[in-house]
GROMACS .gro file of C-alpha atoms in nm:
model
   70
    1MET     CA    1  -1.520  10.918  19.175
    2LEU     CA    2  -1.419  11.278  19.143
    3SER     CA    3  -1.724  11.386  19.345
    4VAL     CA    4  -1.611  11.161  19.628
    5LEU     CA    5  -1.257  11.291  19.612
    6ALA     CA    6  -1.372  11.652  19.611
    7GLY     CA    7  -1.592  11.584  19.924
    8GLU     CA    8  -1.901  11.665  19.728
    9MET     CA    9  -2.042  11.315  19.779
   10SER     CA   10  -1.985  11.051  20.042
   11ILE     CA   11  -1.885  10.705  19.957
   12ALA     CA   12  -2.222  10.581  20.074
   13GLU     CA   13  -2.401  10.827  19.846
   14ALA     CA   14  -2.166  10.727  19.545
   15ALA     CA   15  -2.233  10.356  19.619
   16ARG     CA   16  -2.621  10.413  19.621
   17LYS     CA   17  -2.609  10.624  19.294
   18GLU     CA   18  -2.389  10.365  19.114
   19LYS     CA   19  -2.565  10.069  19.263
   20VAL     CA   20  -2.241   9.907  19.402
   21SER     CA   21  -2.111   9.839  19.741
   22GLU     CA   22  -1.935  10.089  19.957
   23GLN     CA   23  -1.631   9.860  19.964
   24SER     CA   24  -1.621   9.887  19.575
   25ILE     CA   25  -1.630  10.267  19.586
   26GLY     CA   26  -1.353  10.267  19.857
   27ARG     CA   27  -1.142  10.022  19.660
   28TRP     CA   28  -1.188  10.232  19.346
   29LYS     CA   29  -1.084  10.550  19.537
   30ALA     CA   30  -0.775  10.377  19.673
   31GLU     CA   31  -0.681  10.243  19.331
   32PHE     CA   32  -0.746  10.586  19.168
   33LEU     CA   33  -0.528  10.760  19.430
   34GLU     CA   34  -0.245  10.510  19.392
   35ALA     CA   35  -0.256  10.529  19.011
   36SER     CA   36  -0.254  10.902  19.021
   37LYS     CA   37   0.046  10.902  19.255
   38ALA     CA   38   0.234  10.661  19.027
   39ALA     CA   39   0.150  10.877  18.722
   40LEU     CA   40   0.291  11.194  18.888
   41VAL     CA   41   0.619  10.996  18.986
   42ASP     CA   42   0.652  10.859  18.633
   43GLY     CA   43   0.594  11.211  18.483
   44ARG     CA   44   0.879  11.354  18.697
   45SER     CA   45   1.121  11.076  18.602
   46GLY     CA   46   1.137  11.172  18.235
   47PRO     CA   47   1.033  10.989  17.923
   48SER     CA   48   0.949  10.622  17.944
   49SER     CA   49   1.171  10.368  17.781
   50ARG     CA   50   0.900  10.324  17.510
   51GLU     CA   51   0.918  10.703  17.438
   52GLU     CA   52   1.294  10.682  17.424
   53GLN     CA   53   1.275  10.387  17.183
   54LEU     CA   54   1.038  10.573  16.948
   55GLU     CA   55   1.254  10.889  16.962
   56ALA     CA   56   1.558  10.679  16.859
   57GLU     CA   57   1.364  10.517  16.574
   58VAL     CA   58   1.253  10.858  16.449
   59ALA     CA   59   1.610  10.985  16.462
   60GLU     CA   60   1.740  10.676  16.274
   61LEU     CA   61   1.474  10.713  16.014
   62THR     CA   62   1.536  11.091  15.975
   63HIS     CA   63   1.908  11.026  15.949
   64SER     CA   64   1.861  10.753  15.690
   65PHE     CA   65   1.654  10.993  15.470
   66GLY     CA   66   1.927  11.254  15.498
   67GLY     CA   67   1.746  11.478  15.732
   68ASN     CA   68   1.843  11.628  16.065
   69ALA     CA   69   1.715  11.446  16.371
   70GLU     CA   70   1.691  11.751  16.584
   0.00000   0.00000   0.00000
């Protein structure tokens, strides 16, 4: 996929190499680009709610053991 994105290999060449249809390579490329875009947007929006939940649990546990959460 990276070779296709970098222009080092055409979709047709990648399809022949991987023994799949050109449509599959095209779909994978589109999905890869969409997922990459979403990852970049998510990365800019700060920590996920799961990360925030885990940080709160660590702070709570640290506090309960008499430590400092910072």
